[in-house]
Amino acid sequence: MVKALLQRLARWLDRPFFPWKNLVIGFSLAEFALENWLLFRQYRVLSKTVQPKSLENEVDKPTFDKSQEYGRAKAKFSFISSLFNQVKSLAIIYYDVYPKVWAFAGVLLTRYAPTRFSGEITQSLTFVFLFGLIDTIAGLPFGYYHSFVLEERFGFNKMTVRLWIMDMLKGQALTVAFGVPIGSAFLSIIKRTGQSFFYYLWIFMLVVQVSAITIYPILIVPLFNKLTPLKPSPLKDAVETLASKLKFPLGELQVIDGSKRSSHSNAYFTGLPWKKKIVIYDTLLEKSSDKEVEAVLAHEVGHWKMGHTTKLLVISQVHLFYIFALFSVFIDNASLYNAFGFLKDRPVLVGFLLFNEILSPTDAIIKLLMNMLTRSMEYEADAFAAKLGYNAELGSSLVKLQIQNLSSMDADWLYSSFHYSHPILTERLKALGWNGETKAANGKSEDSEKALKAADREL
């Protein structure tokens, strides 16, 4: 029934001379206008000179001013880079760059590749490589400016130019190493399974995602960062005790040298359901008390305990199935290919790219809904950590992380709805019922008082 419905929809949408190109350009301009209107709203908030009342006793004026300045600098950079990308995207569509690069990929293979490498799959992979190369070269000035000007100006960048180049080369190598087999399998499945390809493609991508969860911490992360076991310490004992108490399947507790590239702080866990790895940034250990680090990890374990990771994986799979099923409607749409200059060939991979251009208006809606969901999950994880007795430490750690990362202290409500997967600091502190001024007077432990006083001294 689903297959028949999709086939009827496919026939209805394949209309000769339908203005697909104008539709995509209109969608692109509308999305650009929406994003920059939201950015303008946020910029006005970042231009305020008075901090939110709830943070007056937590964040001093110079720190607030620097945070606002950093936010404005990032907003300006975002506008310029998005404007460049918008012009580039429109030029690619308007001047029919897709069919030209496709034809060039074919010429390269005919002239320089053995005959056995001819065919749509090889040409598609070459096409993607060429476009990726164009994007990489075009993005170099922006990447350099972001790391070595913007981040450097505010004291976050720790990379050398050599490390930056090496990261880029490693990233390209990994793209080829994993992209070629995955891309080949992607196209082969579509070619071999007919109109029901989306079922098989969905299963294949699920296997890829689960495999990536396994491979990423073992093979990928060590290529860019050094991971070392957390040394025996009261913190390690406390985290292992917490994991045991909550039946969290802790396999490894490691420290990552995040300071190698940036002074931003964070922590996360990764791994399969039966064995998890907790990774703590060295910058977090350097700038937070043991109790505050425990609180951050209790928050992360809270995500696991309440099944947030599993829920997000299920949602992503539903979304992926929806995308593949809808793509089956457009895969043979002659009017779509013709509108973008493909009068003879109908390469599947190009069709998938064009389909995503048409689907782009739904991205904003999905992003908004997902942010609503993840923000509620962050509140739940905060409440979980608070119930474990980390209310004071979590509050002080959130304030510290905000200061260390110079994250925006306030946000326009509409901008944050579209762009923030986490509630802003004032919202999280309010939900925790946390008040730094009266914390030590509310009968908290001596360790909590010390952690708070340490945080107060840093402000």
GROMACS .gro file of C-alpha atoms in nm:
model
  459
    1MET     CA    1   0.000   0.000   0.000
    2VAL     CA    2   0.281   0.240   0.092
    3LYS     CA    3   0.468   0.149  -0.226
    4ALA     CA    4   0.159   0.206  -0.444
    5LEU     CA    5   0.091   0.542  -0.279
    6LEU     CA    6   0.449   0.655  -0.340
    7GLN     CA    7   0.431   0.549  -0.705
    8ARG     CA    8   0.111   0.751  -0.761
    9LEU     CA    9   0.274   1.052  -0.597
   10ALA     CA   10   0.582   1.009  -0.818
   11ARG     CA   11   0.370   1.015  -1.135
   12TRP     CA   12   0.181   1.324  -1.018
   13LEU     CA   13   0.502   1.518  -0.939
   14ASP     CA   14   0.676   1.436  -1.268
   15ARG     CA   15   0.534   1.732  -1.463
   16PRO     CA   16   0.710   1.854  -1.779
   17PHE     CA   17   0.840   2.211  -1.754
   18PHE     CA   18   0.764   2.232  -1.382
   19PRO     CA   19   0.990   2.514  -1.248
   20TRP     CA   20   1.190   2.300  -1.003
   21LYS     CA   21   1.495   2.526  -1.026
   22ASN     CA   22   1.295   2.839  -0.940
   23LEU     CA   23   1.134   2.652  -0.654
   24VAL     CA   24   1.471   2.548  -0.509
   25ILE     CA   25   1.610   2.902  -0.548
   26GLY     CA   26   1.301   3.040  -0.373
   27PHE     CA   27   1.339   2.791  -0.087
   28SER     CA   28   1.707   2.875  -0.055
   29LEU     CA   29   1.649   3.250  -0.040
   30ALA     CA   30   1.362   3.209   0.207
   31GLU     CA   31   1.577   2.994   0.436
   32PHE     CA   32   1.864   3.244   0.414
   33ALA     CA   33   1.627   3.530   0.499
   34LEU     CA   34   1.484   3.340   0.797
   35GLU     CA   35   1.827   3.248   0.936
   36ASN     CA   36   1.959   3.601   0.914
   37TRP     CA   37   1.643   3.756   1.056
   38LEU     CA   38   1.687   3.526   1.356
   39LEU     CA   39   2.056   3.619   1.371
   40PHE     CA   40   1.963   3.989   1.370
   41ARG     CA   41   1.727   3.931   1.662
   42GLN     CA   42   2.006   3.755   1.851
   43TYR     CA   43   2.256   4.031   1.766
   44ARG     CA   44   2.030   4.284   1.937
   45VAL     CA   45   2.036   4.073   2.253
   46LEU     CA   46   2.415   4.046   2.225
   47SER     CA   47   2.437   4.424   2.209
   48LYS     CA   48   2.287   4.469   2.556
   49THR     CA   49   2.522   4.615   2.817
   50VAL     CA   50   2.340   4.498   3.130
   51GLN     CA   51   2.353   4.131   3.227
   52PRO     CA   52   2.038   3.937   3.322
   53LYS     CA   53   1.940   4.000   3.684
   54SER     CA   54   1.963   3.631   3.768
   55LEU     CA   55   2.336   3.639   3.681
   56GLU     CA   56   2.433   3.966   3.849
   57ASN     CA   57   2.583   3.783   4.146
   58GLU     CA   58   2.736   3.505   3.934
   59VAL     CA   59   2.904   3.683   3.643
   60ASP     CA   60   3.100   4.004   3.681
   61LYS     CA   61   3.061   4.292   3.435
   62PRO     CA   62   3.395   4.249   3.248
   63THR     CA   63   3.321   3.879   3.188
   64PHE     CA   64   2.968   3.956   3.070
   65ASP     CA   65   3.097   4.226   2.834
   66LYS     CA   66   3.359   3.989   2.691
   67SER     CA   67   3.095   3.719   2.643
   68GLN     CA   68   2.873   3.965   2.458
   69GLU     CA   69   3.163   4.076   2.241
   70TYR     CA   70   3.250   3.715   2.158
   71GLY     CA   71   2.887   3.645   2.069
   72ARG     CA   72   2.873   3.948   1.839
   73ALA     CA   73   3.200   3.847   1.670
   74LYS     CA   74   3.062   3.497   1.606
   75ALA     CA   75   2.735   3.643   1.475
   76LYS     CA   76   2.920   3.867   1.227
   77PHE     CA   77   3.131   3.573   1.113
   78SER     CA   78   2.820   3.359   1.076
   79PHE     CA   79   2.653   3.623   0.859
   80ILE     CA   80   2.954   3.667   0.627
   81SER     CA   81   3.014   3.293   0.590
   82SER     CA   82   2.643   3.221   0.531
   83LEU     CA   83   2.627   3.501   0.273
   84PHE     CA   84   2.924   3.350   0.090
   85ASN     CA   85   2.771   3.002   0.101
   86GLN     CA   86   2.439   3.139  -0.020
   87VAL     CA   87   2.599   3.311  -0.321
   88LYS     CA   88   2.799   2.994  -0.393
   89SER     CA   89   2.486   2.773  -0.377
   90LEU     CA   90   2.286   3.003  -0.602
   91ALA     CA   91   2.571   3.019  -0.853
   92ILE     CA   92   2.593   2.639  -0.860
   93ILE     CA   93   2.220   2.613  -0.930
   94TYR     CA   94   2.186   2.908  -1.169
   95TYR     CA   95   2.485   2.819  -1.386
   96ASP     CA   96   2.412   2.444  -1.397
   97VAL     CA   97   2.736   2.350  -1.225
   98TYR     CA   98   2.602   2.006  -1.130
   99PRO     CA   99   2.583   1.871  -1.488
  100LYS     CA  100   2.915   2.036  -1.577
  101VAL     CA  101   3.100   1.873  -1.288
  102TRP     CA  102   2.923   1.544  -1.365
  103ALA     CA  103   3.043   1.560  -1.725
  104PHE     CA  104   3.395   1.654  -1.611
  105ALA     CA  105   3.402   1.354  -1.377
  106GLY     CA  106   3.311   1.134  -1.671
  107VAL     CA  107   3.590   1.282  -1.884
  108LEU     CA  108   3.845   1.223  -1.608
  109LEU     CA  109   3.746   0.857  -1.579
  110THR     CA  110   3.748   0.804  -1.955
  111ARG     CA  111   4.096   0.952  -1.993
  112TYR     CA  112   4.276   0.835  -1.682
  113ALA     CA  113   4.092   0.542  -1.521
  114PRO     CA  114   4.096   0.177  -1.630
  115THR     CA  115   3.787   0.061  -1.818
  116ARG     CA  116   3.668  -0.149  -1.523
  117PHE     CA  117   3.618   0.172  -1.324
  118SER     CA  118   3.371   0.317  -1.569
  119GLY     CA  119   3.005   0.333  -1.476
  120GLU     CA  120   2.765   0.546  -1.275
  121ILE     CA  121   2.890   0.446  -0.930
  122THR     CA  122   3.251   0.541  -0.999
  123GLN     CA  123   3.146   0.860  -1.176
  124SER     CA  124   2.920   0.948  -0.881
  125LEU     CA  125   3.203   0.903  -0.631
  126THR     CA  126   3.433   1.114  -0.849
  127PHE     CA  127   3.160   1.379  -0.873
  128VAL     CA  128   3.127   1.392  -0.493
  129PHE     CA  129   3.505   1.409  -0.451
  130LEU     CA  130   3.531   1.703  -0.693
  131PHE     CA  131   3.252   1.893  -0.520
  132GLY     CA  132   3.405   1.818  -0.182
  133LEU     CA  133   3.737   1.952  -0.306
  134ILE     CA  134   3.571   2.271  -0.430
  135ASP     CA  135   3.395   2.320  -0.096
  136THR     CA  136   3.714   2.256   0.100
  137ILE     CA  137   3.918   2.506  -0.102
  138ALA     CA  138   3.640   2.766  -0.089
  139GLY     CA  139   3.607   2.721   0.287
  140LEU     CA  140   3.978   2.751   0.370
  141PRO     CA  141   3.977   3.129   0.433
  142PHE     CA  142   3.676   3.099   0.663
  143GLY     CA  143   3.824   2.805   0.853
  144TYR     CA  144   4.154   2.987   0.896
  145TYR     CA  145   3.984   3.307   1.011
  146HIS     CA  146   3.763   3.123   1.260
  147SER     CA  147   4.054   2.944   1.428
  148PHE     CA  148   4.341   3.189   1.398
  149VAL     CA  149   4.163   3.523   1.416
  150LEU     CA  150   3.827   3.493   1.591
  151GLU     CA  151   3.908   3.215   1.840
  152GLU     CA  152   4.264   3.347   1.884
  153ARG     CA  153   4.134   3.694   1.969
  154PHE     CA  154   3.933   3.558   2.261
  155GLY     CA  155   4.202   3.322   2.385
  156PHE     CA  156   4.044   2.992   2.280
  157ASN     CA  157   4.262   2.876   1.990
  158LYS     CA  158   4.549   2.646   2.084
  159MET     CA  159   4.616   2.506   1.735
  160THR     CA  160   4.917   2.571   1.518
  161VAL     CA  161   4.879   2.616   1.143
  162ARG     CA  162   5.054   2.281   1.097
  163LEU     CA  163   4.803   2.104   1.324
  164TRP     CA  164   4.515   2.276   1.146
  165ILE     CA  165   4.644   2.156   0.807
  166MET     CA  166   4.705   1.805   0.939
  167ASP     CA  167   4.351   1.788   1.079
  168MET     CA  168   4.214   1.893   0.742
  169LEU     CA  169   4.420   1.634   0.555
  170LYS     CA  170   4.321   1.360   0.800
  171GLY     CA  171   3.958   1.460   0.760
  172GLN     CA  172   3.982   1.437   0.381
  173ALA     CA  173   4.157   1.099   0.403
  174LEU     CA  174   3.886   0.964   0.634
  175THR     CA  175   3.616   1.098   0.402
  176VAL     CA  176   3.765   0.902   0.114
  177ALA     CA  177   3.839   0.591   0.323
  178PHE     CA  178   3.484   0.563   0.457
  179GLY     CA  179   3.296   0.751   0.186
  180VAL     CA  180   3.400   0.531  -0.105
  181PRO     CA  181   3.275   0.196   0.036
  182ILE     CA  182   2.964   0.349   0.197
  183GLY     CA  183   2.881   0.551  -0.115
  184SER     CA  184   2.936   0.249  -0.339
  185ALA     CA  185   2.710   0.032  -0.121
  186PHE     CA  186   2.448   0.313  -0.106
  187LEU     CA  187   2.425   0.332  -0.485
  188SER     CA  188   2.449  -0.046  -0.537
  189ILE     CA  189   2.155  -0.108  -0.305
  190ILE     CA  190   1.940   0.141  -0.497
  191LYS     CA  191   2.040  -0.010  -0.831
  192ARG     CA  192   1.978  -0.370  -0.728
  193THR     CA  193   1.658  -0.348  -0.522
  194GLY     CA  194   1.428  -0.152  -0.753
  195GLN     CA  195   1.139   0.057  -0.623
  196SER     CA  196   1.164  -0.099  -0.275
  197PHE     CA  197   1.522   0.028  -0.229
  198PHE     CA  198   1.432   0.252   0.064
  199TYR     CA  199   1.367  -0.045   0.295
  200TYR     CA  200   1.710  -0.196   0.227
  201LEU     CA  201   1.883   0.142   0.229
  202TRP     CA  202   1.736   0.222   0.568
  203ILE     CA  203   1.860  -0.107   0.716
  204PHE     CA  204   2.205  -0.049   0.563
  205MET     CA  205   2.234   0.301   0.712
  206LEU     CA  206   2.127   0.169   1.054
  207VAL     CA  207   2.416  -0.079   1.037
  208VAL     CA  208   2.650   0.204   0.932
  209GLN     CA  209   2.541   0.423   1.225
  210VAL     CA  210   2.581   0.146   1.482
  211SER     CA  211   2.921   0.060   1.334
  212ALA     CA  212   3.023   0.425   1.352
  213ILE     CA  213   2.934   0.436   1.723
  214THR     CA  214   3.174   0.146   1.772
  215ILE     CA  215   3.453   0.264   1.543
  216TYR     CA  216   3.457   0.636   1.626
  217PRO     CA  217   3.604   0.622   1.979
  218ILE     CA  218   3.843   0.340   1.892
  219LEU     CA  219   3.983   0.447   1.553
  220ILE     CA  220   3.880   0.805   1.473
  221VAL     CA  221   3.928   1.002   1.795
  222PRO     CA  222   4.289   0.880   1.850
  223LEU     CA  223   4.381   1.020   1.508
  224PHE     CA  224   4.309   1.371   1.631
  225ASN     CA  225   4.347   1.358   2.008
  226LYS     CA  226   4.537   1.171   2.275
  227LEU     CA  227   4.324   0.972   2.517
  228THR     CA  228   4.471   0.865   2.850
  229PRO     CA  229   4.309   0.677   3.139
  230LEU     CA  230   4.206   0.899   3.429
  231LYS     CA  231   4.470   0.853   3.697
  232PRO     CA  232   4.374   0.694   4.030
  233SER     CA  233   4.223   0.973   4.237
  234PRO     CA  234   3.924   1.056   4.456
  235LEU     CA  235   3.748   1.177   4.139
  236LYS     CA  236   3.796   0.843   3.964
  237ASP     CA  237   3.676   0.654   4.271
  238ALA     CA  238   3.370   0.879   4.298
  239VAL     CA  239   3.277   0.840   3.930
  240GLU     CA  240   3.319   0.461   3.940
  241THR     CA  241   3.107   0.446   4.256
  242LEU     CA  242   2.838   0.658   4.089
  243ALA     CA  243   2.844   0.437   3.777
  244SER     CA  244   2.816   0.123   3.988
  245LYS     CA  245   2.530   0.268   4.192
  246LEU     CA  246   2.334   0.357   3.878
  247LYS     CA  247   2.434   0.036   3.696
  248PHE     CA  248   2.595   0.246   3.422
  249PRO     CA  249   2.807   0.005   3.209
  250LEU     CA  250   3.130   0.201   3.248
  251GLY     CA  251   3.411   0.037   3.053
  252GLU     CA  252   3.668   0.316   3.046
  253LEU     CA  253   3.717   0.655   3.208
  254GLN     CA  254   3.949   0.867   2.995
  255VAL     CA  255   4.087   1.218   2.963
  256ILE     CA  256   4.113   1.383   2.620
  257ASP     CA  257   4.369   1.652   2.544
  258GLY     CA  258   4.115   1.908   2.428
  259SER     CA  259   4.359   2.183   2.526
  260LYS     CA  260   4.565   2.079   2.222
  261ARG     CA  261   4.320   2.271   2.003
  262SER     CA  262   4.102   2.486   2.225
  263SER     CA  263   4.048   2.599   2.582
  264HIS     CA  264   3.676   2.518   2.565
  265SER     CA  265   3.558   2.258   2.818
  266ASN     CA  266   3.325   1.960   2.794
  267ALA     CA  267   3.263   1.593   2.875
  268TYR     CA  268   3.070   1.315   2.702
  269PHE     CA  269   3.011   0.943   2.691
  270THR     CA  270   3.009   0.711   2.393
  271GLY     CA  271   2.994   0.341   2.312
  272LEU     CA  272   2.750   0.053   2.272
  273PRO     CA  273   2.467  -0.021   2.518
  274TRP     CA  274   2.667  -0.281   2.712
  275LYS     CA  275   2.995  -0.087   2.734
  276LYS     CA  276   3.032   0.287   2.765
  277LYS     CA  277   3.333   0.515   2.770
  278ILE     CA  278   3.327   0.846   2.960
  279VAL     CA  279   3.560   1.108   2.815
  280ILE     CA  280   3.654   1.419   3.013
  281TYR     CA  281   3.829   1.719   2.859
  282ASP     CA  282   4.153   1.809   3.035
  283THR     CA  283   4.036   2.171   3.035
  284LEU     CA  284   3.735   2.070   3.245
  285LEU     CA  285   3.960   1.898   3.500
  286GLU     CA  286   4.190   2.198   3.518
  287LYS     CA  287   3.917   2.456   3.575
  288SER     CA  288   3.664   2.271   3.790
  289SER     CA  289   3.660   2.108   4.132
  290ASP     CA  290   3.621   1.730   4.157
  291LYS     CA  291   3.264   1.769   4.277
  292GLU     CA  292   3.176   1.991   3.984
  293VAL     CA  293   3.320   1.737   3.740
  294GLU     CA  294   3.116   1.468   3.917
  295ALA     CA  295   2.807   1.683   3.870
  296VAL     CA  296   2.872   1.722   3.497
  297LEU     CA  297   2.917   1.345   3.462
  298ALA     CA  298   2.606   1.278   3.670
  299HIS     CA  299   2.418   1.493   3.419
  300GLU     CA  300   2.562   1.289   3.129
  301VAL     CA  301   2.476   0.960   3.302
  302GLY     CA  302   2.126   1.101   3.350
  303HIS     CA  303   2.086   1.109   2.971
  304TRP     CA  304   2.170   0.739   2.961
  305LYS     CA  305   1.951   0.647   3.258
  306MET     CA  306   1.646   0.809   3.101
  307GLY     CA  307   1.711   0.655   2.761
  308HIS     CA  308   1.766   0.985   2.583
  309THR     CA  309   2.036   0.847   2.354
  310THR     CA  310   1.818   0.553   2.251
  311LYS     CA  311   1.517   0.779   2.191
  312LEU     CA  312   1.721   1.011   1.969
  313LEU     CA  313   1.856   0.713   1.773
  314VAL     CA  314   1.501   0.584   1.715
  315ILE     CA  315   1.384   0.930   1.605
  316SER     CA  316   1.677   0.962   1.366
  317GLN     CA  317   1.592   0.623   1.215
  318VAL     CA  318   1.227   0.724   1.164
  319HIS     CA  319   1.344   1.047   1.001
  320LEU     CA  320   1.590   0.860   0.780
  321PHE     CA  321   1.323   0.614   0.667
  322TYR     CA  322   1.094   0.906   0.583
  323ILE     CA  323   1.371   1.068   0.374
  324PHE     CA  324   1.452   0.751   0.181
  325ALA     CA  325   1.086   0.668   0.121
  326LEU     CA  326   1.016   1.019  -0.007
  327PHE     CA  327   1.328   1.006  -0.224
  328SER     CA  328   1.177   0.708  -0.405
  329VAL     CA  329   0.914   0.953  -0.531
  330PHE     CA  330   1.177   1.174  -0.696
  331ILE     CA  331   1.442   0.923  -0.805
  332ASP     CA  332   1.304   0.891  -1.162
  333ASN     CA  333   1.152   1.238  -1.191
  334ALA     CA  334   1.254   1.343  -1.543
  335SER     CA  335   1.127   1.701  -1.500
  336LEU     CA  336   1.349   1.747  -1.194
  337TYR     CA  337   1.665   1.629  -1.373
  338ASN     CA  338   1.579   1.833  -1.684
  339ALA     CA  339   1.529   2.150  -1.484
  340PHE     CA  340   1.886   2.126  -1.356
  341GLY     CA  341   2.050   2.053  -1.690
  342PHE     CA  342   2.047   1.671  -1.692
  343LEU     CA  343   1.875   1.611  -2.025
  344LYS     CA  344   2.007   1.260  -2.088
  345ASP     CA  345   2.162   1.119  -1.769
  346ARG     CA  346   1.970   1.068  -1.446
  347PRO     CA  347   2.244   0.991  -1.192
  348VAL     CA  348   2.093   0.865  -0.868
  349LEU     CA  349   2.335   1.051  -0.643
  350VAL     CA  350   2.266   1.384  -0.813
  351GLY     CA  351   1.895   1.312  -0.783
  352PHE     CA  352   1.942   1.262  -0.409
  353LEU     CA  353   2.122   1.599  -0.383
  354LEU     CA  354   1.846   1.776  -0.577
  355PHE     CA  355   1.581   1.603  -0.367
  356ASN     CA  356   1.746   1.737  -0.051
  357GLU     CA  357   1.736   2.087  -0.197
  358ILE     CA  358   1.359   2.051  -0.240
  359LEU     CA  359   1.323   1.907   0.109
  360SER     CA  360   1.519   2.193   0.273
  361PRO     CA  361   1.212   2.390   0.397
  362THR     CA  362   1.127   2.101   0.627
  363ASP     CA  363   1.474   2.124   0.786
  364ALA     CA  364   1.381   2.435   0.983
  365ILE     CA  365   1.067   2.269   1.118
  366ILE     CA  366   1.250   1.949   1.212
  367LYS     CA  367   1.532   2.147   1.373
  368LEU     CA  368   1.279   2.343   1.581
  369LEU     CA  369   1.101   2.025   1.696
  370MET     CA  370   1.428   1.847   1.775
  371ASN     CA  371   1.553   2.142   1.977
  372MET     CA  372   1.231   2.141   2.178
  373LEU     CA  373   1.286   1.773   2.251
  374THR     CA  374   1.656   1.795   2.339
  375ARG     CA  375   1.601   2.101   2.558
  376SER     CA  376   1.345   1.904   2.760
  377MET     CA  377   1.598   1.621   2.786
  378GLU     CA  378   1.860   1.861   2.922
  379TYR     CA  379   1.617   1.974   3.193
  380GLU     CA  380   1.551   1.610   3.281
  381ALA     CA  381   1.924   1.529   3.300
  382ASP     CA  382   1.981   1.835   3.520
  383ALA     CA  383   1.699   1.727   3.751
  384PHE     CA  384   1.846   1.375   3.763
  385ALA     CA  385   2.184   1.508   3.876
  386ALA     CA  386   2.014   1.734   4.130
  387LYS     CA  387   1.824   1.438   4.280
  388LEU     CA  388   2.157   1.262   4.330
  389GLY     CA  389   2.264   1.553   4.549
  390TYR     CA  390   2.465   1.751   4.293
  391ASN     CA  391   2.236   2.054   4.277
  392ALA     CA  392   2.495   2.299   4.412
  393GLU     CA  393   2.785   2.154   4.217
  394LEU     CA  394   2.587   2.136   3.892
  395GLY     CA  395   2.480   2.498   3.927
  396SER     CA  396   2.833   2.620   3.994
  397SER     CA  397   2.975   2.402   3.713
  398LEU     CA  398   2.721   2.543   3.465
  399VAL     CA  399   2.822   2.896   3.564
  400LYS     CA  400   3.191   2.808   3.530
  401LEU     CA  401   3.146   2.642   3.192
  402GLN     CA  402   2.950   2.943   3.072
  403ILE     CA  403   3.232   3.174   3.179
  404GLN     CA  404   3.513   2.952   3.049
  405ASN     CA  405   3.347   2.911   2.709
  406LEU     CA  406   3.223   3.273   2.698
  407SER     CA  407   2.886   3.133   2.596
  408SER     CA  408   2.604   3.380   2.546
  409MET     CA  409   2.450   3.472   2.880
  410ASP     CA  410   2.114   3.551   2.724
  411ALA     CA  411   1.936   3.479   2.396
  412ASP     CA  412   1.643   3.588   2.188
  413TRP     CA  413   1.368   3.335   2.251
  414LEU     CA  414   1.299   3.269   1.884
  415TYR     CA  415   1.667   3.242   1.790
  416SER     CA  416   1.735   3.001   2.075
  417SER     CA  417   1.432   2.791   1.978
  418PHE     CA  418   1.577   2.734   1.630
  419HIS     CA  419   1.946   2.714   1.719
  420TYR     CA  420   2.001   2.594   2.076
  421SER     CA  421   1.973   2.228   2.161
  422HIS     CA  422   2.032   2.322   2.529
  423PRO     CA  423   1.841   2.573   2.743
  424ILE     CA  424   2.038   2.891   2.814
  425LEU     CA  425   2.213   2.928   3.149
  426THR     CA  426   1.947   3.142   3.318
  427GLU     CA  427   1.677   2.889   3.224
  428ARG     CA  428   1.877   2.593   3.359
  429LEU     CA  429   1.964   2.768   3.687
  430LYS     CA  430   1.600   2.868   3.735
  431ALA     CA  431   1.486   2.508   3.676
  432LEU     CA  432   1.741   2.388   3.932
  433GLY     CA  433   1.621   2.647   4.182
  434TRP     CA  434   1.986   2.742   4.218
  435ASN     CA  435   2.086   3.068   4.385
  436GLY     CA  436   2.461   3.113   4.428
  437GLU     CA  437   2.421   3.384   4.689
  438THR     CA  438   2.243   3.165   4.942
  439LYS     CA  439   2.396   2.833   4.850
  440ALA     CA  440   2.642   2.807   5.137
  441ALA     CA  441   2.375   2.912   5.385
  442ASN     CA  442   2.136   2.632   5.295
  443GLY     CA  443   2.305   2.355   5.489
  444LYS     CA  444   2.517   2.217   5.208
  445SER     CA  445   2.822   2.004   5.268
  446GLU     CA  446   3.165   2.150   5.331
  447ASP     CA  447   3.281   2.030   4.990
  448SER     CA  448   2.992   2.211   4.823
  449GLU     CA  449   3.076   2.529   5.010
  450LYS     CA  450   3.439   2.505   4.902
  451ALA     CA  451   3.342   2.446   4.540
  452LEU     CA  452   3.113   2.747   4.548
  453LYS     CA  453   3.373   2.970   4.709
  454ALA     CA  454   3.627   2.862   4.450
  455ALA     CA  455   3.380   2.951   4.175
  456ASP     CA  456   3.310   3.286   4.339
  457ARG     CA  457   3.679   3.369   4.345
  458GLU     CA  458   3.707   3.308   3.971
  459LEU     CA  459   3.424   3.542   3.878
   0.00000   0.00000   0.00000
